[in-house]
PDB file of C-alpha atoms in Angstrom:
ATOM      1  CA  MET W   1      12.409  13.522  -6.312  1.00 51.00           C
ATOM      2  CA  ALA W   2      10.865  12.638  -9.676  1.00 53.00           C
ATOM      3  CA  LEU W   3       8.936   9.417  -9.477  1.00 60.00           C
ATOM      4  CA  SER W   4      10.302   6.558 -11.573  1.00 89.00           C
ATOM      5  CA  LEU W   5       7.351   4.340 -10.720  1.00 95.00           C
ATOM      6  CA  GLU W   6       4.068   4.266 -12.588  1.00 96.00           C
ATOM      7  CA  PHE W   7       0.850   4.075 -10.561  1.00 97.00           C
ATOM      8  CA  GLU W   8      -2.236   2.792 -12.352  1.00 96.00           C
ATOM      9  CA  LEU W   9      -5.723   2.549 -10.891  1.00 97.00           C
ATOM     10  CA  VAL W  10      -6.984  -0.962 -11.629  1.00 95.00           C
ATOM     11  CA  THR W  11     -10.746  -1.304 -12.121  1.00 92.00           C
ATOM     12  CA  LYS W  12     -11.369  -3.868 -14.855  1.00 92.00           C
ATOM     13  CA  GLU W  13     -11.744  -7.556 -14.040  1.00 89.00           C
ATOM     14  CA  LYS W  14      -9.061  -8.576 -16.552  1.00 87.00           C
ATOM     15  CA  ASP W  15      -6.624  -6.031 -15.101  1.00 86.00           C
ATOM     16  CA  ILE W  16      -7.289  -7.214 -11.539  1.00 90.00           C
ATOM     17  CA  GLN W  17      -6.552 -10.741 -12.748  1.00 87.00           C
ATOM     18  CA  ALA W  18      -3.361  -9.519 -14.454  1.00 79.00           C
ATOM     19  CA  VAL W  19      -2.110  -7.833 -11.266  1.00 83.00           C
ATOM     20  CA  TYR W  20      -2.858 -10.999  -9.322  1.00 83.00           C
ATOM     21  CA  ASP W  21      -1.255 -13.301 -11.921  1.00 77.00           C
ATOM     22  CA  HIS W  22       1.818 -11.137 -12.301  1.00 67.00           C
ATOM     23  CA  ASN W  23       2.427 -10.958  -8.567  1.00 63.00           C
ATOM     24  CA  ILE W  24       1.306 -14.347  -7.267  1.00 56.00           C
ATOM     25  CA  ASP W  25       4.841 -15.687  -6.785  1.00 54.00           C
ATOM     26  CA  ALA W  26       6.076 -12.534  -5.086  1.00 53.00           C
ATOM     27  CA  PHE W  27       3.194 -12.021  -2.693  1.00 52.00           C
ATOM     28  CA  SER W  28       1.444 -15.338  -2.103  1.00 46.00           C
ATOM     29  CA  ASP W  29       3.452 -16.076   1.042  1.00 42.00           C
ATOM     30  CA  SER W  30       3.800 -12.499   2.290  1.00 45.00           C
ATOM     31  CA  PRO W  31       2.857 -12.177   5.976  1.00 46.00           C
ATOM     32  CA  ASP W  32       1.736  -8.582   5.305  1.00 49.00           C
ATOM     33  CA  PHE W  33      -1.053  -9.387   2.898  1.00 56.00           C
ATOM     34  CA  LYS W  34      -3.550 -12.113   2.010  1.00 68.00           C
ATOM     35  CA  TRP W  35      -2.656 -12.348  -1.665  1.00 74.00           C
ATOM     36  CA  ASN W  36      -5.381 -14.290  -3.421  1.00 82.00           C
ATOM     37  CA  LEU W  37      -7.846 -13.223  -6.082  1.00 86.00           C
ATOM     38  CA  GLN W  38     -10.934 -13.448  -3.885  1.00 88.00           C
ATOM     39  CA  GLU W  39      -9.368 -11.321  -1.121  1.00 85.00           C
ATOM     40  CA  ILE W  40      -8.360  -8.697  -3.690  1.00 88.00           C
ATOM     41  CA  LYS W  41     -11.923  -8.583  -5.029  1.00 90.00           C
ATOM     42  CA  ASN W  42     -13.294  -8.411  -1.472  1.00 89.00           C
ATOM     43  CA  GLU W  43     -11.074  -5.411  -0.722  1.00 89.00           C
ATOM     44  CA  ILE W  44     -12.355  -3.623  -3.842  1.00 93.00           C
ATOM     45  CA  LYS W  45     -15.970  -4.452  -2.974  1.00 94.00           C
ATOM     46  CA  GLY W  46     -15.271  -3.113   0.519  1.00 93.00           C
ATOM     47  CA  GLY W  47     -14.405   0.326  -0.861  1.00 95.00           C
ATOM     48  CA  TRP W  48     -10.662   0.046  -1.455  1.00 95.00           C
ATOM     49  CA  GLU W  49      -9.138   1.106  -4.790  1.00 96.00           C
ATOM     50  CA  LEU W  50      -6.399  -1.101  -6.236  1.00 95.00           C
ATOM     51  CA  TYR W  51      -3.315   0.458  -7.813  1.00 95.00           C
ATOM     52  CA  SER W  52      -0.698  -1.422  -9.760  1.00 92.00           C
ATOM     53  CA  VAL W  53       2.836  -0.088  -9.223  1.00 90.00           C
ATOM     54  CA  SER W  54       5.214  -0.649 -12.142  1.00 90.00           C
ATOM     55  CA  HIS W  55       8.823   0.092 -12.979  1.00 90.00           C
ATOM     56  CA  GLU W  56       9.971  -0.231 -16.582  1.00 90.00           C
ATOM     57  CA  GLY W  57       6.880  -2.304 -17.390  1.00 87.00           C
ATOM     58  CA  GLU W  58       7.240  -4.728 -14.471  1.00 85.00           C
ATOM     59  CA  ILE W  59       4.682  -4.725 -11.664  1.00 85.00           C
ATOM     60  CA  VAL W  60       6.683  -4.366  -8.450  1.00 85.00           C
ATOM     61  CA  ALA W  61       3.910  -3.862  -5.866  1.00 85.00           C
ATOM     62  CA  ALA W  62       0.191  -3.381  -5.392  1.00 87.00           C
ATOM     63  CA  LEU W  63      -1.492  -0.680  -3.301  1.00 91.00           C
ATOM     64  CA  PHE W  64      -4.916  -0.287  -1.791  1.00 93.00           C
ATOM     65  CA  VAL W  65      -6.291   3.162  -0.934  1.00 97.00           C
ATOM     66  CA  SER W  66      -9.608   4.293   0.494  1.00 97.00           C
ATOM     67  CA  GLU W  67     -10.928   7.767   1.275  1.00 98.00           C
ATOM     68  CA  VAL W  68     -12.726   7.872   4.643  1.00 97.00           C
ATOM     69  CA  ASP W  69     -13.625  10.847   6.874  1.00 96.00           C
ATOM     70  CA  ASN W  70     -11.229  13.254   5.120  1.00 98.00           C
ATOM     71  CA  GLY W  71      -8.350  10.771   5.361  1.00 98.00           C
ATOM     72  CA  LEU W  72      -6.546   8.619   2.808  1.00 98.00           C
ATOM     73  CA  TYR W  73      -6.295   5.078   4.186  1.00 97.00           C
ATOM     74  CA  THR W  74      -3.508   2.989   2.676  1.00 96.00           C
ATOM     75  CA  LYS W  75      -1.970  -0.467   2.680  1.00 91.00           C
ATOM     76  CA  ASN W  76       0.313  -2.208   0.240  1.00 86.00           C
ATOM     77  CA  THR W  77       2.152  -5.376  -0.574  1.00 80.00           C
ATOM     78  CA  GLY W  78       5.869  -5.542  -0.070  1.00 77.00           C
ATOM     79  CA  LEU W  79       8.142  -4.874  -3.003  1.00 78.00           C
ATOM     80  CA  LYS W  80       9.429  -7.769  -5.012  1.00 72.00           C
ATOM     81  CA  MET W  81      12.687  -8.878  -3.402  1.00 73.00           C
ATOM     82  CA  HIS W  82      15.041  -7.730  -6.164  1.00 73.00           C
ATOM     83  CA  HIS W  83      13.617  -4.183  -5.919  1.00 76.00           C
ATOM     84  CA  GLN W  84      14.061  -3.787  -2.167  1.00 78.00           C
ATOM     85  CA  GLY W  85      16.581  -1.076  -1.328  1.00 76.00           C
ATOM     86  CA  SER W  86      15.814   0.774  -4.578  1.00 80.00           C
ATOM     87  CA  GLY W  87      13.988   3.695  -2.964  1.00 87.00           C
ATOM     88  CA  PHE W  88      10.643   2.553  -4.377  1.00 92.00           C
ATOM     89  CA  SER W  89       9.038   2.388  -0.925  1.00 92.00           C
ATOM     90  CA  HIS W  90       9.826   6.087  -0.485  1.00 94.00           C
ATOM     91  CA  GLU W  91       8.241   6.801  -3.877  1.00 95.00           C
ATOM     92  CA  ILE W  92       5.109   4.930  -2.794  1.00 95.00           C
ATOM     93  CA  LYS W  93       4.916   7.121   0.334  1.00 97.00           C
ATOM     94  CA  GLU W  94       5.304  10.211  -1.884  1.00 97.00           C
ATOM     95  CA  PHE W  95       2.499   8.932  -4.123  1.00 97.00           C
ATOM     96  CA  TYR W  96       0.193   8.568  -1.114  1.00 98.00           C
ATOM     97  CA  GLU W  97       0.978  12.123  -0.029  1.00 98.00           C
ATOM     98  CA  LYS W  98       0.457  13.540  -3.534  1.00 98.00           C
ATOM     99  CA  LEU W  99      -2.862  11.714  -3.871  1.00 98.00           C
ATOM    100  CA  ALA W 100      -4.065  12.923  -0.463  1.00 99.00           C
ATOM    101  CA  ARG W 101      -3.112  16.523  -1.242  1.00 98.00           C
ATOM    102  CA  GLU W 102      -4.830  16.382  -4.654  1.00 98.00           C
ATOM    103  CA  LYS W 103      -7.994  15.184  -2.917  1.00 97.00           C
ATOM    104  CA  LYS W 104      -7.555  17.912  -0.265  1.00 98.00           C
ATOM    105  CA  LEU W 105      -7.502  15.370   2.565  1.00 99.00           C
ATOM    106  CA  ASP W 106      -6.000  16.209   5.946  1.00 98.00           C
ATOM    107  CA  ARG W 107      -4.220  12.976   6.828  1.00 98.00           C
ATOM    108  CA  ILE W 108      -2.870   9.667   5.598  1.00 99.00           C
ATOM    109  CA  VAL W 109      -3.458   6.498   7.602  1.00 97.00           C
ATOM    110  CA  HIS W 110      -1.277   3.503   6.766  1.00 96.00           C
ATOM    111  CA  TYR W 111      -1.669  -0.077   7.971  1.00 93.00           C
ATOM    112  CA  CYS W 112       1.148  -2.588   8.370  1.00 90.00           C
ATOM    113  CA  ARG W 113       1.968  -5.654  10.428  1.00 85.00           C
ATOM    114  CA  ILE W 114       3.420  -5.183  13.882  1.00 88.00           C
ATOM    115  CA  ASP W 115       6.552  -7.156  12.908  1.00 85.00           C
ATOM    116  CA  ASN W 116       7.307  -5.193   9.705  1.00 84.00           C
ATOM    117  CA  PHE W 117      10.266  -3.232  11.058  1.00 85.00           C
ATOM    118  CA  ARG W 118      11.311  -1.959   7.617  1.00 86.00           C
ATOM    119  CA  MET W 119       7.899  -0.296   7.317  1.00 88.00           C
ATOM    120  CA  TYR W 120       8.241   1.120  10.852  1.00 92.00           C
ATOM    121  CA  SER W 121      11.476   2.836   9.844  1.00 93.00           C
ATOM    122  CA  LEU W 122       9.994   4.038   6.554  1.00 94.00           C
ATOM    123  CA  ASN W 123       6.872   5.413   8.236  1.00 94.00           C
ATOM    124  CA  GLU W 124       8.916   7.233  10.875  1.00 96.00           C
ATOM    125  CA  SER W 125      11.193   8.759   8.227  1.00 96.00           C
ATOM    126  CA  HIS W 126       8.125  10.163   6.440  1.00 97.00           C
ATOM    127  CA  GLY W 127       6.607  11.742   9.546  1.00 97.00           C
ATOM    128  CA  TYR W 128       3.990   9.126  10.432  1.00 98.00           C
ATOM    129  CA  ARG W 129       3.066   8.470  14.064  1.00 98.00           C
ATOM    130  CA  LYS W 130       2.248   4.984  15.310  1.00 96.00           C
ATOM    131  CA  ALA W 131      -0.977   4.327  17.208  1.00 94.00           C
ATOM    132  CA  GLU W 132      -0.556   3.156  20.799  1.00 91.00           C
ATOM    133  CA  LYS W 133      -2.105  -0.276  20.246  1.00 89.00           C
ATOM    134  CA  PRO W 134      -2.640  -2.677  17.341  1.00 87.00           C
ATOM    135  CA  ILE W 135      -6.048  -2.234  15.721  1.00 88.00           C
ATOM    136  CA  ASP W 136      -7.033  -5.866  15.161  1.00 85.00           C
ATOM    137  CA  GLU W 137      -8.113  -8.606  17.560  1.00 85.00           C
ATOM    138  CA  GLU W 138      -4.956 -10.661  16.978  1.00 85.00           C
ATOM    139  CA  GLY W 139      -2.717  -7.677  17.745  1.00 86.00           C
ATOM    140  CA  LEU W 140      -0.879  -7.927  14.422  1.00 85.00           C
ATOM    141  CA  VAL W 141      -1.885  -4.777  12.500  1.00 89.00           C
ATOM    142  CA  VAL W 142      -0.620  -1.325  13.438  1.00 91.00           C
ATOM    143  CA  GLU W 143      -2.059   1.990  12.275  1.00 94.00           C
ATOM    144  CA  TRP W 144       0.246   4.887  11.384  1.00 96.00           C
ATOM    145  CA  THR W 145      -1.013   8.442  10.779  1.00 98.00           C
ATOM    146  CA  LYS W 146       0.549  11.432   9.043  1.00 98.00           C
ATOM    147  CA  VAL W 147      -1.209  14.787   9.394  1.00 98.00           C
ATOM    148  CA  LEU W 148      -0.881  16.919   6.269  1.00 98.00           C
TER     149      LEU W 148
END
């Protein structure tokens, strides 16, 4: 499938601000992600790369990726509501796989909340396997792994 989404690595302060500003209404109350400017900057300082995901000029999601121990670690915001059901989540999964293969990594590790059943279904349909137990102290974050 040809990707209809555009993925842009965001590194400049003004672009980080633009991603935050553009998405604040969509993601500020998302249970999957702490969407505030300081948390975004903390993630980047912690070694995560921020990608803006756009369709026809509109930012529809934000992704974080990090390369650790020959794996591509990933997490993302949900899609804006009016884009859900569009197939964009599948395109994001394909982007992760393409990026991991380009970097010659051997696996993709994705994080999502334990109650995000749409992501469970998506992960399973793309060949990811769920870890036995949540990875955080609160028991809310689940790790999924796909071996390439």
